[in-house]
Amino acid sequence: MNWIIFGTIGAILLCFIPVLGWFLALGMVFAILYKTFGFRDTFLVGSCPACTKTLPVDPKTDVFACPVCNSVIAVGEGRLTIVKLD
Ligand SMILES: [Zn+2]
């Protein structure tokens, strides 16, 4: 949240500097967006429903195996569920 507030103020102040400031402001906006949303898009953090170990989860994958207990876990709508294979 601090990144959004201070970054926005910084970007607005940079806009008062002609040309160079505008480019810096644009870079600042991208930096804020990356800091705010960048990691959330690539990785989620969830806990394994079988062993409750906290795991980094790639939201692009549908199914993965827990490295701790080897349970097969399905990724769906931001939550993790166990897939029973038998
Ligand atoms: Zn597990």
Coordinates of N, CA, C and O and ligand atoms in Angstrom, one line a residue:
M1 N 0.8 -1.2 0.0 CA 0.0 0.0 0.0 C 0.9 1.3 0.0 O 0.6 2.2 -0.7
N2 N 2.0 1.3 0.8 CA 2.9 2.4 0.8 C 3.4 2.7 -0.6 O 3.6 3.9 -0.9
W3 N 3.7 1.6 -1.3 CA 4.2 1.8 -2.7 C 3.3 2.6 -3.5 O 3.7 3.4 -4.3
I4 N 2.0 2.3 -3.4 CA 1.0 3.0 -4.2 C 0.9 4.5 -3.9 O 1.0 5.4 -4.7
I5 N 0.9 4.8 -2.6 CA 0.7 6.2 -2.1 C 2.0 7.0 -2.4 O 1.9 8.0 -3.1
F6 N 3.2 6.5 -2.0 CA 4.4 7.3 -2.2 C 4.8 7.3 -3.7 O 5.3 8.3 -4.2
G7 N 4.5 6.2 -4.4 CA 4.8 6.2 -5.8 C 4.0 7.1 -6.6 O 4.5 7.8 -7.5
T8 N 2.7 7.2 -6.3 CA 1.8 8.1 -7.0 C 2.2 9.6 -6.7 O 2.3 10.4 -7.7
I9 N 2.5 9.9 -5.5 CA 3.0 11.3 -5.1 C 4.3 11.6 -5.9 O 4.4 12.7 -6.5
G10 N 5.2 10.6 -5.9 CA 6.5 10.8 -6.6 C 6.2 11.0 -8.1 O 6.8 11.9 -8.8
A11 N 5.3 10.2 -8.7 CA 5.0 10.3 -10.1 C 4.4 11.6 -10.5 O 4.8 12.2 -11.5
I12 N 3.5 12.1 -9.6 CA 2.9 13.4 -9.9 C 3.9 14.6 -9.8 O 4.0 15.4 -10.7
L13 N 4.8 14.5 -8.8 CA 5.9 15.5 -8.7 C 6.8 15.5 -9.9 O 7.2 16.5 -10.4
L14 N 7.1 14.3 -10.4 CA 8.0 14.2 -11.6 C 7.4 14.7 -12.8 O 8.1 15.2 -13.7
C15 N 6.0 14.7 -12.9 CA 5.3 15.3 -14.0 C 5.6 16.8 -14.2 O 5.4 17.3 -15.3
F16 N 6.0 17.5 -13.1 CA 6.2 18.9 -13.3 C 7.6 19.2 -13.9 O 7.8 20.3 -14.3
I17 N 8.4 18.2 -14.0 CA 9.7 18.3 -14.7 C 9.4 18.0 -16.2 O 9.1 16.9 -16.5
P18 N 9.7 18.9 -17.1 CA 9.4 18.6 -18.5 C 10.2 17.5 -19.1 O 11.4 17.4 -18.8
V19 N 9.7 16.7 -20.0 CA 10.2 15.6 -20.7 C 10.9 14.6 -19.9 O 10.4 13.5 -19.8
L20 N 12.1 14.9 -19.3 CA 12.8 13.9 -18.5 C 11.9 13.4 -17.3 O 11.8 12.2 -17.1
G21 N 11.3 14.3 -16.7 CA 10.4 13.9 -15.5 C 9.2 13.1 -16.0 O 8.8 12.2 -15.2
W22 N 8.7 13.4 -17.2 CA 7.6 12.6 -17.7 C 8.0 11.1 -17.9 O 7.2 10.2 -17.5
F23 N 9.2 10.9 -18.4 CA 9.7 9.5 -18.6 C 9.9 8.8 -17.3 O 9.6 7.7 -17.1
L24 N 10.5 9.6 -16.3 CA 10.7 9.1 -15.0 C 9.4 8.7 -14.3 O 9.3 7.7 -13.6
A25 N 8.4 9.6 -14.5 CA 7.1 9.3 -13.9 C 6.4 8.1 -14.5 O 5.9 7.3 -13.7
L26 N 6.6 7.9 -15.8 CA 6.1 6.7 -16.4 C 6.8 5.4 -15.9 O 6.1 4.4 -15.6
G27 N 8.1 5.5 -15.7 CA 8.9 4.4 -15.1 C 8.4 4.1 -13.7 O 8.3 3.0 -13.3
M28 N 8.1 5.2 -13.0 CA 7.7 5.1 -11.6 C 6.3 4.3 -11.5 O 6.1 3.5 -10.7
V29 N 5.4 4.7 -12.5 CA 4.1 4.0 -12.5 C 4.3 2.5 -12.8 O 3.6 1.7 -12.1
F30 N 5.1 2.2 -13.7 CA 5.4 0.8 -14.0 C 6.0 0.1 -12.8 O 5.6 -1.1 -12.6
A31 N 6.9 0.7 -12.1 CA 7.5 0.2 -10.9 C 6.5 -0.1 -9.9 O 6.5 -1.2 -9.2
I32 N 5.5 0.8 -9.7 CA 4.4 0.6 -8.7 C 3.6 -0.6 -9.1 O 3.3 -1.4 -8.3
L33 N 3.2 -0.6 -10.4 CA 2.3 -1.7 -10.8 C 3.0 -3.1 -10.7 O 2.4 -4.0 -10.2
Y34 N 4.4 -3.1 -10.9 CA 5.1 -4.3 -10.8 C 5.2 -4.7 -9.3 O 5.0 -5.9 -9.0
K35 N 5.5 -3.7 -8.5 CA 5.7 -4.0 -7.0 C 4.3 -4.5 -6.5 O 4.3 -5.3 -5.6
T36 N 3.2 -3.9 -7.0 CA 1.9 -4.2 -6.4 C 1.3 -5.5 -6.9 O 0.8 -6.3 -6.2
F37 N 1.4 -5.7 -8.2 CA 0.8 -6.8 -8.8 C 1.7 -7.9 -9.4 O 1.3 -9.0 -9.7
G38 N 3.0 -7.5 -9.6 CA 3.9 -8.4 -10.3 C 4.0 -9.8 -9.7 O 3.9 -10.8 -10.4
F39 N 4.3 -9.9 -8.4 CA 4.5 -11.2 -7.8 C 3.2 -12.0 -7.7 O 3.2 -13.2 -7.8
R40 N 2.1 -11.3 -7.5 CA 0.8 -12.0 -7.3 C 0.4 -12.7 -8.6 O -0.2 -13.7 -8.5
D41 N 0.8 -12.1 -9.7 CA 0.4 -12.7 -11.0 C 1.2 -14.0 -11.2 O 0.7 -14.9 -11.8
T42 N 2.5 -14.1 -10.7 CA 3.3 -15.2 -11.0 C 3.2 -16.3 -10.0 O 3.2 -17.5 -10.3
F43 N 3.0 -15.9 -8.7 CA 3.0 -17.0 -7.7 C 1.9 -16.6 -6.6 O 1.8 -15.5 -6.1
L44 N 1.2 -17.7 -6.2 CA 0.3 -17.6 -5.1 C 1.0 -18.3 -3.9 O 1.9 -19.1 -4.2
V45 N 0.6 -18.1 -2.7 CA 1.1 -18.9 -1.6 C -0.2 -19.6 -1.0 O -1.1 -18.9 -0.7
G46 N -0.1 -20.9 -0.9 CA -1.2 -21.6 -0.3 C -0.6 -22.7 0.6 O 0.5 -23.0 0.5
S47 N -1.5 -23.2 1.5 CA -1.0 -24.3 2.3 C -1.6 -25.6 1.8 O -2.7 -25.7 1.3
C48 N -0.7 -26.7 1.8 CA -1.1 -28.0 1.4 C -2.3 -28.5 2.2 O -2.2 -28.4 3.4
P49 N -3.4 -28.9 1.6 CA -4.5 -29.4 2.3 C -4.3 -30.7 3.1 O -5.0 -31.0 4.0
A50 N -3.2 -31.4 2.7 CA -3.0 -32.7 3.4 C -2.0 -32.5 4.6 O -2.3 -33.0 5.6
C51 N -0.9 -31.7 4.4 CA 0.0 -31.6 5.5 C 0.2 -30.2 6.0 O 1.0 -30.0 6.9
T52 N -0.6 -29.2 5.5 CA -0.7 -27.8 5.9 C 0.6 -27.1 5.7 O 0.8 -26.0 6.3
K53 N 1.6 -27.6 5.0 CA 2.8 -26.9 4.7 C 2.6 -25.8 3.7 O 1.8 -26.0 2.8
T54 N 3.1 -24.6 4.0 CA 2.9 -23.5 3.1 C 3.8 -23.6 1.8 O 5.0 -23.9 1.9
L55 N 3.1 -23.5 0.7 CA 3.8 -23.8 -0.6 C 3.6 -22.6 -1.6 O 2.6 -22.0 -1.6
P56 N 4.7 -22.3 -2.4 CA 4.4 -21.4 -3.5 C 3.7 -22.1 -4.6 O 4.1 -23.2 -5.0
V57 N 2.7 -21.5 -5.1 CA 1.8 -22.2 -6.1 C 1.8 -21.3 -7.4 O 1.5 -20.1 -7.4
D58 N 2.2 -21.9 -8.5 CA 2.1 -21.3 -9.8 C 0.6 -21.4 -10.3 O 0.1 -22.5 -10.5
P59 N -0.1 -20.2 -10.4 CA -1.5 -20.3 -10.7 C -1.8 -20.8 -12.2 O -2.9 -21.1 -12.5
K60 N -0.7 -20.9 -13.0 CA -0.9 -21.4 -14.3 C -1.0 -22.9 -14.4 O -1.5 -23.5 -15.3
T61 N -0.5 -23.6 -13.3 CA -0.6 -25.0 -13.3 C -2.0 -25.4 -12.7 O -2.5 -24.7 -11.9
D62 N -2.5 -26.5 -13.2 CA -3.8 -27.0 -12.7 C -3.6 -28.0 -11.5 O -4.3 -28.0 -10.5
V63 N -2.5 -28.9 -11.6 CA -2.3 -29.9 -10.7 C -0.8 -30.0 -10.4 O 0.0 -29.9 -11.3
F64 N -0.4 -30.2 -9.1 CA 1.0 -30.4 -8.8 C 1.1 -31.3 -7.6 O 0.1 -31.5 -6.9
A65 N 2.3 -31.9 -7.4 CA 2.5 -32.7 -6.2 C 3.1 -32.0 -5.1 O 4.1 -31.2 -5.4
C66 N 2.6 -32.1 -3.9 CA 3.3 -31.5 -2.7 C 4.7 -32.1 -2.5 O 4.8 -33.3 -2.5
P67 N 5.7 -31.2 -2.5 CA 7.1 -31.7 -2.3 C 7.3 -32.3 -0.9 O 8.3 -33.0 -0.7
V68 N 6.4 -32.1 0.1 CA 6.6 -32.6 1.4 C 5.9 -33.9 1.6 O 6.5 -34.9 2.1
C69 N 4.6 -34.0 1.2 CA 3.9 -35.2 1.5 C 3.5 -36.0 0.3 O 2.9 -37.0 0.3
N70 N 3.9 -35.4 -0.9 CA 3.6 -36.1 -2.2 C 2.1 -36.2 -2.5 O 1.8 -37.0 -3.4
S71 N 1.3 -35.5 -1.9 CA -0.2 -35.5 -2.2 C -0.3 -34.8 -3.6 O 0.4 -33.8 -3.8
V72 N -1.3 -35.2 -4.4 CA -1.6 -34.5 -5.6 C -2.6 -33.4 -5.3 O -3.7 -33.7 -4.7
I73 N -2.3 -32.2 -5.6 CA -3.1 -31.0 -5.3 C -3.6 -30.3 -6.5 O -2.8 -30.0 -7.4
A74 N -4.9 -30.0 -6.6 CA -5.5 -29.3 -7.7 C -5.6 -27.8 -7.3 O -5.9 -27.5 -6.2
V75 N -5.2 -26.9 -8.3 CA -5.3 -25.5 -8.1 C -6.5 -25.0 -8.7 O -6.7 -25.2 -9.9
G76 N -7.4 -24.4 -8.0 CA -8.7 -23.9 -8.6 C -9.2 -22.7 -7.8 O -9.3 -22.7 -6.6
E77 N -9.4 -21.5 -8.5 CA -10.1 -20.3 -7.9 C -9.4 -19.9 -6.7 O -10.0 -19.5 -5.7
G78 N -8.0 -19.9 -6.7 CA -7.3 -19.4 -5.5 C -7.2 -20.3 -4.3 O -6.7 -20.0 -3.3
R79 N -7.8 -21.5 -4.4 CA -7.7 -22.5 -3.3 C -7.2 -23.8 -3.8 O -7.3 -24.2 -5.0
L80 N -6.7 -24.6 -2.8 CA -6.1 -25.9 -3.1 C -6.9 -27.0 -2.6 O -7.4 -26.9 -1.5
T81 N -7.0 -28.0 -3.4 CA -7.8 -29.2 -2.9 C -7.0 -30.5 -3.3 O -6.3 -30.5 -4.3
I82 N -7.2 -31.5 -2.5 CA -6.5 -32.8 -2.7 C -7.2 -33.5 -3.8 O -8.4 -33.5 -3.9
V83 N -6.4 -34.1 -4.7 CA -6.9 -35.0 -5.7 C -6.6 -36.4 -5.3 O -5.5 -36.8 -5.0
K84 N -7.7 -37.2 -5.1 CA -7.6 -38.6 -4.7 C -7.4 -39.4 -6.0 O -8.2 -39.4 -6.9
L85 N -6.3 -40.1 -6.0 CA -6.0 -40.9 -7.2 C -6.6 -42.3 -7.2 O -6.7 -42.9 -8.3
D86 N -6.9 -42.8 -6.1 CA -7.4 -44.2 -6.1 C -8.9 -44.3 -6.2 O -9.6 -43.3 -6.0
Ligands
ZN1 ZN 1.6 -31.7 1.6

